PDB file of C-alpha atoms in Angstrom:
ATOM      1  CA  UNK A   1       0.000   0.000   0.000  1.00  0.00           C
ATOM      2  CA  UNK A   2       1.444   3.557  -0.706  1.00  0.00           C
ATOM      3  CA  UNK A   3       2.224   5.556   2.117  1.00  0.00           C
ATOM      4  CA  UNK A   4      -0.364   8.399   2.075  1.00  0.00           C
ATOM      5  CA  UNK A   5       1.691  10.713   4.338  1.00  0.00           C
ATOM      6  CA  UNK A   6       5.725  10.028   3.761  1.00  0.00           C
ATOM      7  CA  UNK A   7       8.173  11.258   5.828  1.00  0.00           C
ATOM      8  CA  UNK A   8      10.914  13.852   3.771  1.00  0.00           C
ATOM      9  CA  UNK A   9      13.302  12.565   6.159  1.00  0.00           C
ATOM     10  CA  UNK A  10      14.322   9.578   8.153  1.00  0.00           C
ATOM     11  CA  UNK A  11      16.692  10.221  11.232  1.00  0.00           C
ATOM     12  CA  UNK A  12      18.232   8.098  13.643  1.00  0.00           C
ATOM     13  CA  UNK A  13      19.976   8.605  16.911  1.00  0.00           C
ATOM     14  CA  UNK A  14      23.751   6.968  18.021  1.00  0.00           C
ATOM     15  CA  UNK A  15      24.024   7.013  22.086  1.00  0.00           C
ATOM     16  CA  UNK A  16      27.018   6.200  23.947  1.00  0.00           C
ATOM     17  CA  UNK A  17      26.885   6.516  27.798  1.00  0.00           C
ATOM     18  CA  UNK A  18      29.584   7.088  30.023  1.00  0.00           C
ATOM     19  CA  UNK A  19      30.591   7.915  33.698  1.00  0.00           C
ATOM     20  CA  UNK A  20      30.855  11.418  33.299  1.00  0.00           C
ATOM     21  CA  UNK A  21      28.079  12.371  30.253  1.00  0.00           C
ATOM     22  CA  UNK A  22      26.385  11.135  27.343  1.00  0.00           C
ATOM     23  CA  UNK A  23      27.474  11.611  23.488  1.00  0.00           C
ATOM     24  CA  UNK A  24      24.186  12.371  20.947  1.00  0.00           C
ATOM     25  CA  UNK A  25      24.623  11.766  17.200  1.00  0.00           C
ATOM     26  CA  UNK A  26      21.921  12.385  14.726  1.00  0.00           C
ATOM     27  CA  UNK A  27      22.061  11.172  11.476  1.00  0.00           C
ATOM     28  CA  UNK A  28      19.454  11.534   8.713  1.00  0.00           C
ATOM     29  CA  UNK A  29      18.768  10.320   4.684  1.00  0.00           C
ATOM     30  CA  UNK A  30      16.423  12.662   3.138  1.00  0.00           C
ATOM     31  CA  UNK A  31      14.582  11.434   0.555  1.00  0.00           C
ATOM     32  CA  UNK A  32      16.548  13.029  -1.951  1.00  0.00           C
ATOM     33  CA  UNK A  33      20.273  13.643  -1.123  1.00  0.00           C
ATOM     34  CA  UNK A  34      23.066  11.854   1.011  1.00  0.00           C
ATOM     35  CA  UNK A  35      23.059  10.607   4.465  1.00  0.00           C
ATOM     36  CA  UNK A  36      24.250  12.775   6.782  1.00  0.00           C
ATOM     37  CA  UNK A  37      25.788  13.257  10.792  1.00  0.00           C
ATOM     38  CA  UNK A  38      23.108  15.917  11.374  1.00  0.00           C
ATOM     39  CA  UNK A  39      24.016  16.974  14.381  1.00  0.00           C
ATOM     40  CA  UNK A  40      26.355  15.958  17.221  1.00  0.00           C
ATOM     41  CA  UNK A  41      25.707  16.891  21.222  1.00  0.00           C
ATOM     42  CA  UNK A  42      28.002  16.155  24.567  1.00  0.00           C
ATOM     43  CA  UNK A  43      25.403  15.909  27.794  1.00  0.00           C
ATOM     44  CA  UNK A  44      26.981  16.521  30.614  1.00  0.00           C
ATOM     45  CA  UNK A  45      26.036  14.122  33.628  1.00  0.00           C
ATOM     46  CA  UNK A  46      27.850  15.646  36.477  1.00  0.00           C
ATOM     47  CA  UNK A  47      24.634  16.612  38.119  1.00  0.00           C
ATOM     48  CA  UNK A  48      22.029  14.380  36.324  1.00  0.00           C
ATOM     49  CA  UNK A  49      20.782  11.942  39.076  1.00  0.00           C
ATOM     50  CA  UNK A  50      21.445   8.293  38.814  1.00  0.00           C
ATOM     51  CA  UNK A  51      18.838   5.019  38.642  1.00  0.00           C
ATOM     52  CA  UNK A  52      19.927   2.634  40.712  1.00  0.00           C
ATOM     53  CA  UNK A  53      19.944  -0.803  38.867  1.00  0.00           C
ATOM     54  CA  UNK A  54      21.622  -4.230  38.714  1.00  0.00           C
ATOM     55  CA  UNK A  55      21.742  -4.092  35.031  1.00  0.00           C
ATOM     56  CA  UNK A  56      22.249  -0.271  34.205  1.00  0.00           C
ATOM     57  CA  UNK A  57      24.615   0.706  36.969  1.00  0.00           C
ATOM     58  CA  UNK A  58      25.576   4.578  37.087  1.00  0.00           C
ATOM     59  CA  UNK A  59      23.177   5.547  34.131  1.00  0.00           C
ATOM     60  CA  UNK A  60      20.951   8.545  34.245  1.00  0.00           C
ATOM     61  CA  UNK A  61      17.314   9.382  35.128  1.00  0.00           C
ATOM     62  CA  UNK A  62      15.704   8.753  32.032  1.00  0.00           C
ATOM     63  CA  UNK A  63      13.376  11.430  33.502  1.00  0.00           C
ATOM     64  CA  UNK A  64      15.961  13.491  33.914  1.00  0.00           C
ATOM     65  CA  UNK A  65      17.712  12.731  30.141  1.00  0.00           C
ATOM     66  CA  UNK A  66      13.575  12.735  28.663  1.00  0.00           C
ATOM     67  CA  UNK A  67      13.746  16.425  29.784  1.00  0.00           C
ATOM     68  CA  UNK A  68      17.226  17.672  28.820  1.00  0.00           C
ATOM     69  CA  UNK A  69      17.779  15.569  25.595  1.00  0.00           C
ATOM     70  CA  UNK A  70      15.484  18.878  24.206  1.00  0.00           C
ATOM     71  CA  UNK A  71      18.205  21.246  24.876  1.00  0.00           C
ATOM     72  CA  UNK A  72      20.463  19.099  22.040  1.00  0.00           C
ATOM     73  CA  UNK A  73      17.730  19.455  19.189  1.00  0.00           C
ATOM     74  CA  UNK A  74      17.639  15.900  18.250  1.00  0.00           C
ATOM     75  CA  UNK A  75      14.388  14.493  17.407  1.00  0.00           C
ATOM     76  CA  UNK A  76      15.188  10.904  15.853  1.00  0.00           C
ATOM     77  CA  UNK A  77      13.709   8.363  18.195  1.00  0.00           C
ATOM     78  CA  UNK A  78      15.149   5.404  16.938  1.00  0.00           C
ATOM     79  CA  UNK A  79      18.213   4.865  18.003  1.00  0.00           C
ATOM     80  CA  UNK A  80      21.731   2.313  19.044  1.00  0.00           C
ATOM     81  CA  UNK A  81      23.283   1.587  21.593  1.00  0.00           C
ATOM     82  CA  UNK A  82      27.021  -0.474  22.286  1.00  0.00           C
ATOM     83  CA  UNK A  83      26.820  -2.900  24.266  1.00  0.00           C
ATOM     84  CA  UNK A  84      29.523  -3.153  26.635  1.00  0.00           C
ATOM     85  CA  UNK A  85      32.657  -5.127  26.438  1.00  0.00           C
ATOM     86  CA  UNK A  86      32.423  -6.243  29.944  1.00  0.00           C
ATOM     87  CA  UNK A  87      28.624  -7.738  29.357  1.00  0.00           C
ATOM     88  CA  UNK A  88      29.585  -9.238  25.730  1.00  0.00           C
ATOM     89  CA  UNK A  89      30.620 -12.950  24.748  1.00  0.00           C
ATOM     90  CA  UNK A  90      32.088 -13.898  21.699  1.00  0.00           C
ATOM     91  CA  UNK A  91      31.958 -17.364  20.297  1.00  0.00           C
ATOM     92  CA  UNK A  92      33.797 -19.024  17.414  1.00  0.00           C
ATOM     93  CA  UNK A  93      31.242 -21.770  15.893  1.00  0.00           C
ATOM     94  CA  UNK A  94      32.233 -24.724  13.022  1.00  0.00           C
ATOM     95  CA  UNK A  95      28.998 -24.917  11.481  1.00  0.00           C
ATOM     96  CA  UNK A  96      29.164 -27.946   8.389  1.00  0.00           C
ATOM     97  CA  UNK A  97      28.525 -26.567   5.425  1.00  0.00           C
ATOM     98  CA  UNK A  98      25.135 -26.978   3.631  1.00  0.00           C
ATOM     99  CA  UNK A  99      22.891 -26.124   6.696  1.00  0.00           C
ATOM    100  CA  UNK A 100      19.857 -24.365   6.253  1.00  0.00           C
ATOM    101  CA  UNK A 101      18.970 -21.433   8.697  1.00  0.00           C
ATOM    102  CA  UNK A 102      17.516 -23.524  11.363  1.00  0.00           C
ATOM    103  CA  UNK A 103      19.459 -26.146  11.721  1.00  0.00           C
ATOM    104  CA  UNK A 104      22.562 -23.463  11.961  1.00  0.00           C
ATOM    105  CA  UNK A 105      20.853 -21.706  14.698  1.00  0.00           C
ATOM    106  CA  UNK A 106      20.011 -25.536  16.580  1.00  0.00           C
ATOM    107  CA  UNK A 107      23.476 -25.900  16.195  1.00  0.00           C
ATOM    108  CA  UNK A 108      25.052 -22.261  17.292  1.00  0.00           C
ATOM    109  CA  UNK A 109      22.346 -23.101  20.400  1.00  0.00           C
ATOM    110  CA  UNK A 110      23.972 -26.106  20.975  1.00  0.00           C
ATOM    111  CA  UNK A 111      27.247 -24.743  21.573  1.00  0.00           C
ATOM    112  CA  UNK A 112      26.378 -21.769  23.344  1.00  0.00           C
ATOM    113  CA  UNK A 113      24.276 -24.314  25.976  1.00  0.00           C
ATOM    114  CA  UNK A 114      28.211 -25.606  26.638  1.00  0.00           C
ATOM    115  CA  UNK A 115      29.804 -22.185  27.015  1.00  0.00           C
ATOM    116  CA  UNK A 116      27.711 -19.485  28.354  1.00  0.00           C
ATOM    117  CA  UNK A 117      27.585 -18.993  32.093  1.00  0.00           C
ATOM    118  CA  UNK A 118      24.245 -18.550  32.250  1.00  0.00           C
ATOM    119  CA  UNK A 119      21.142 -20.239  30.846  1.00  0.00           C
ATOM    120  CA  UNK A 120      20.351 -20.096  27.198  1.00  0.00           C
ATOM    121  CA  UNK A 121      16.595 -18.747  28.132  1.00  0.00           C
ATOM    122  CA  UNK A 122      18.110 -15.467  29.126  1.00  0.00           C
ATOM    123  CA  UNK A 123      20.275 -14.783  25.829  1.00  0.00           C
ATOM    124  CA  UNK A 124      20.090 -12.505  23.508  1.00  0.00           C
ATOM    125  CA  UNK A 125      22.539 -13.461  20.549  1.00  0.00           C
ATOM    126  CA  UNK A 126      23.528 -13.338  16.859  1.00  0.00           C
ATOM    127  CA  UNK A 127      25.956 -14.204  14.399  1.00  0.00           C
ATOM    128  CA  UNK A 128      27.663 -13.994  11.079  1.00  0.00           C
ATOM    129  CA  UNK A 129      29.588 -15.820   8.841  1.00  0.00           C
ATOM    130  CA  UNK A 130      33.655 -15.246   9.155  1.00  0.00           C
ATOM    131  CA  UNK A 131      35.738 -15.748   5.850  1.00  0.00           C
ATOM    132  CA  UNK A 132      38.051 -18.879   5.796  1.00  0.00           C
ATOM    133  CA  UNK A 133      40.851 -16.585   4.558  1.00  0.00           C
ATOM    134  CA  UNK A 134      41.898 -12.633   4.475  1.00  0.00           C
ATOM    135  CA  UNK A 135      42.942 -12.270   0.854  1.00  0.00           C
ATOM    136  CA  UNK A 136      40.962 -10.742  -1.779  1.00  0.00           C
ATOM    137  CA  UNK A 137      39.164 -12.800  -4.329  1.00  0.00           C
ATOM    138  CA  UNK A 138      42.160 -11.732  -6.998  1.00  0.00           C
ATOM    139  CA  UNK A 139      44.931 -12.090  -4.565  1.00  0.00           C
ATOM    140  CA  UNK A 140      43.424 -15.885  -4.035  1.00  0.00           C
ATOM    141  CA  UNK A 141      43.385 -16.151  -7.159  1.00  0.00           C
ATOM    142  CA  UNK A 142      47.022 -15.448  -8.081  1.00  0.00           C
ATOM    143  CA  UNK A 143      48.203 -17.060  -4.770  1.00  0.00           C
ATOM    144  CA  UNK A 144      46.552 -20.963  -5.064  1.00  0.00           C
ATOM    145  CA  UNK A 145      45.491 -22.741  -8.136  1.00  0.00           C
ATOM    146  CA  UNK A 146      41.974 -22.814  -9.203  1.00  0.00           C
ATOM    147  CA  UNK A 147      41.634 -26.441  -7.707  1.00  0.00           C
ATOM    148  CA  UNK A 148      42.585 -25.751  -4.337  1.00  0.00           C
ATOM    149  CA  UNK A 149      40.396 -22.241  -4.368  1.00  0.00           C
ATOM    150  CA  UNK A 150      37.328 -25.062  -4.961  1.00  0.00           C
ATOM    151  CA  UNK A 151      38.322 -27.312  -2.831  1.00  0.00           C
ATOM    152  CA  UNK A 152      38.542 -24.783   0.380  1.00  0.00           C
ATOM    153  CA  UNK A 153      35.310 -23.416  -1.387  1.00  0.00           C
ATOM    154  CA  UNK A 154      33.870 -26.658  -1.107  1.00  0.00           C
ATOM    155  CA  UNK A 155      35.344 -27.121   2.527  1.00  0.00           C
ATOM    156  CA  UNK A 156      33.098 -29.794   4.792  1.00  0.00           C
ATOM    157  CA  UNK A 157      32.710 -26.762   7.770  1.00  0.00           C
ATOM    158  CA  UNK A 158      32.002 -23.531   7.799  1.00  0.00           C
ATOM    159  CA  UNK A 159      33.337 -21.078  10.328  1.00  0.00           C
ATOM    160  CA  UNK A 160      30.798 -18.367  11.740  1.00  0.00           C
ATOM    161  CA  UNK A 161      31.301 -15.561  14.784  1.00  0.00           C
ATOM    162  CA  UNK A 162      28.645 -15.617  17.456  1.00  0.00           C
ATOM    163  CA  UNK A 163      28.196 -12.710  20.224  1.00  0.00           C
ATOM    164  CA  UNK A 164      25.927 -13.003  22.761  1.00  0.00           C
ATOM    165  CA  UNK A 165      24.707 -11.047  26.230  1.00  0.00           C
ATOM    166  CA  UNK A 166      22.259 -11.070  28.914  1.00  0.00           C
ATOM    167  CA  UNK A 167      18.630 -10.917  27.504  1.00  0.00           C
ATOM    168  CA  UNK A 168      17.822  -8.804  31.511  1.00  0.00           C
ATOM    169  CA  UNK A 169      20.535  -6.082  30.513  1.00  0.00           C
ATOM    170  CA  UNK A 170      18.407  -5.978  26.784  1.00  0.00           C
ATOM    171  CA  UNK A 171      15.719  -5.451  28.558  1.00  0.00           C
ATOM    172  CA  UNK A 172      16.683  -3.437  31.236  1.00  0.00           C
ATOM    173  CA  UNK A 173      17.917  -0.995  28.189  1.00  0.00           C
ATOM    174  CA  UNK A 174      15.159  -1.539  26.052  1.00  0.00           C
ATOM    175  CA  UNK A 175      13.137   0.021  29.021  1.00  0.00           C
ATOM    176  CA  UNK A 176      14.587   2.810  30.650  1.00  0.00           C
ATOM    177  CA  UNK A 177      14.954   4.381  26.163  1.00  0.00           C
ATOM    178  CA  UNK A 178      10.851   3.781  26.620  1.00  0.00           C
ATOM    179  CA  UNK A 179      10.998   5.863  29.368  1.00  0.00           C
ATOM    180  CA  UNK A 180      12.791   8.558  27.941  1.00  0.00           C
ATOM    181  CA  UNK A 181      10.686   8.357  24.809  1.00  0.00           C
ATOM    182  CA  UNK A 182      13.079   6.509  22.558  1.00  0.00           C
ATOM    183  CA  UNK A 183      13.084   3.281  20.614  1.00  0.00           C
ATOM    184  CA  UNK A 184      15.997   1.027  20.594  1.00  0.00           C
ATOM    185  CA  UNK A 185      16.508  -0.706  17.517  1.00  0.00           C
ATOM    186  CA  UNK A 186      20.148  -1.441  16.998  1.00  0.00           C
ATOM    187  CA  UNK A 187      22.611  -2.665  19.746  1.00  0.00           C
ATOM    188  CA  UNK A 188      26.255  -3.785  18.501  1.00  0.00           C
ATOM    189  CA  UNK A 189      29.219  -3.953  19.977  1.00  0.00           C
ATOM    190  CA  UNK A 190      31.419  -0.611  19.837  1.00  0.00           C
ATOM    191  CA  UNK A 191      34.178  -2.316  17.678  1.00  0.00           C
ATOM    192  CA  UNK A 192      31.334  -2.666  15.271  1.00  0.00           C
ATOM    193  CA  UNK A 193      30.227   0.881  15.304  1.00  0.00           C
ATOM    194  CA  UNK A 194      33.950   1.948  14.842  1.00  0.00           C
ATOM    195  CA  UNK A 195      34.487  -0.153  12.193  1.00  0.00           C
ATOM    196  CA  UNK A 196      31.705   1.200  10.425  1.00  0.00           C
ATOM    197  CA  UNK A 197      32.688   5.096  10.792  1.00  0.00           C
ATOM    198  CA  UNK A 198      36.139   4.121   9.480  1.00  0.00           C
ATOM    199  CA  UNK A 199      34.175   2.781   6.242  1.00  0.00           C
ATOM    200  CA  UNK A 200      31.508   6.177   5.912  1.00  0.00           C
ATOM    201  CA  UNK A 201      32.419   8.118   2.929  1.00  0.00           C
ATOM    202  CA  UNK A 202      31.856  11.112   4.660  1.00  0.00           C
ATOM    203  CA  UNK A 203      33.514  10.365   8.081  1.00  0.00           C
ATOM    204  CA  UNK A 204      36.921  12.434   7.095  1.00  0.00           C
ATOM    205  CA  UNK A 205      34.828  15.515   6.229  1.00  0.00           C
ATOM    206  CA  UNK A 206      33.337  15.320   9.486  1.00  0.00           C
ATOM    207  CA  UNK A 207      33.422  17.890  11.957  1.00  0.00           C
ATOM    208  CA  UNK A 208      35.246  18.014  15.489  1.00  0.00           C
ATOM    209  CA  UNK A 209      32.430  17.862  17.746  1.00  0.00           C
ATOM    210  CA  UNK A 210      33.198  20.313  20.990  1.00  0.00           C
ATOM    211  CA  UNK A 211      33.094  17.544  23.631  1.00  0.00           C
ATOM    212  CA  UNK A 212      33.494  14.629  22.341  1.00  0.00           C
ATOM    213  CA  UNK A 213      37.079  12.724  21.672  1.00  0.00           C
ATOM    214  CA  UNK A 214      37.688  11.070  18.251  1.00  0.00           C
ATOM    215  CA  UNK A 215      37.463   7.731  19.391  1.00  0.00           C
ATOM    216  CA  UNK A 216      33.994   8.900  21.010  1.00  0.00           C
ATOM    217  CA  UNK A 217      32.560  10.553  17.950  1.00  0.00           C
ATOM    218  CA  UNK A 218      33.647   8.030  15.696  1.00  0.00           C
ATOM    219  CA  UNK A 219      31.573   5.113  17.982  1.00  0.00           C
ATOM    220  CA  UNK A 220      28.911   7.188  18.435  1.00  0.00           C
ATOM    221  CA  UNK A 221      28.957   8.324  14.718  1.00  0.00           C
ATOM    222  CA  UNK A 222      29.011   4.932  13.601  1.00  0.00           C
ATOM    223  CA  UNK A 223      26.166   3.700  15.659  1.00  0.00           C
ATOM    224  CA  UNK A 224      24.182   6.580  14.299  1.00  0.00           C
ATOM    225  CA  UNK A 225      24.834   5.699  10.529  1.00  0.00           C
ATOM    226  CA  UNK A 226      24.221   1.544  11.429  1.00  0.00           C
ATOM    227  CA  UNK A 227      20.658   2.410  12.249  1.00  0.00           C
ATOM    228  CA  UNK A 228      20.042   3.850   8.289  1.00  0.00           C
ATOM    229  CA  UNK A 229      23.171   2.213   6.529  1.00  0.00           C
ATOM    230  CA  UNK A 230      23.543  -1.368   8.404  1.00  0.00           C
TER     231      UNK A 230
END
């Protein structure tokens, strides 16, 4: 059905929160035109009061953030998140080749059962496939001959990364961006979000945002662009 009403512009929201405040990047894709950092904001948390939780230790009032995030002008609602380092776990998986979608995902569940220290029930995870080898297709090429290309090709397992975390902390997050009137619809870990700036055409033309470091901007950047651009 066509949409009777569409929006001119779709916008999304990067958050990164730490100890001392909380980095704001908006990015948005017109309809016509490139997609671009709108705008960037440092909120300082010095005196923003603190919700006392298991799962979201030190974070601010979403109250308190629902009222202030006005002052930055952003107005996307969906936005990402990183998940912490400290609250992530990463899996290598040998999958054999030739398995449809479920029968992977039986078989990452499988494996996770053995390794995580806590029960499968409260996981949130996902995964992706990691290439058997770091060269480019033409440097392959030139490297091996074509029958040992098909033969790793044709290789009986199939190697694929698997993070995981806590599905209370999801929630826990999912929650308190409800309460300050957000939606969370992307969270990666920061690596991830990093990666991605360093890959944005437009991430050297970028602007020095007054408050945040580079290594700041560039996750929360990142994050920002993952939620339009994945």
């Amino acid at each position: 059905m066509r949409q009777l009403f569409p929006r001119s512009c779709r916008r999304s929201l990067g958050v990164v929160v730490q100890a001392d405040g909380m980095a704001l990047a908006q990015a948005s894709a017109p309809a016509q035109g490139p997609m671009q950092i709108q705008r960037w904001y440092w909120l300082c948390l010095q005196d923003a009061p603190k919700i006392t939780s298991d799962w979201l230790p030190g974070w601010p009032d979403p109250a308190w953030v629902r009222t202030t995030r006005h002052l930055s002008g952003c107005q996307a609602q969906d936005v990402a998140f990183a998940i912490e380092e400290a609250r992530l776990r990463r899996f290598n998986v040998q999958l054999q080749s030739g398995l449809n979608v479920r029968e992977q995902v039986k078989a990452i569940e499988a494996e996770l059962h053995r390794q995580l220290p806590w029960p499968l029930a409260e996981t949130v995870w996902d995964f992706h496939s990691q290439p058997a080898s770091q060269d480019t297709p033409a440097q392959a090429h030139q490297q091996r001959p074509a029958w040992l290309v098909a033969a790793m090709q044709a290789q009986a397992v199939q190697q694929v990364v698997v993070l995981a975390t806590q599905r209370a902390w999801v929630s826990a997050c999912e929650q308190w961006c409800q309460a300050v009137g957000w939606r969370l619809v992307r969270l990666e870990p920061g690596w991830q979000a990093d990666a991605r700036w360093q890959r944005w055409p437009q991430a050297s033309q970028a602007l020095q945002a007054q408050g945040l470091s580079p290594h700041v901007q560039a996750r929360v950047g990142g994050l920002a662009v993952g939620v339009l651009a994945p």
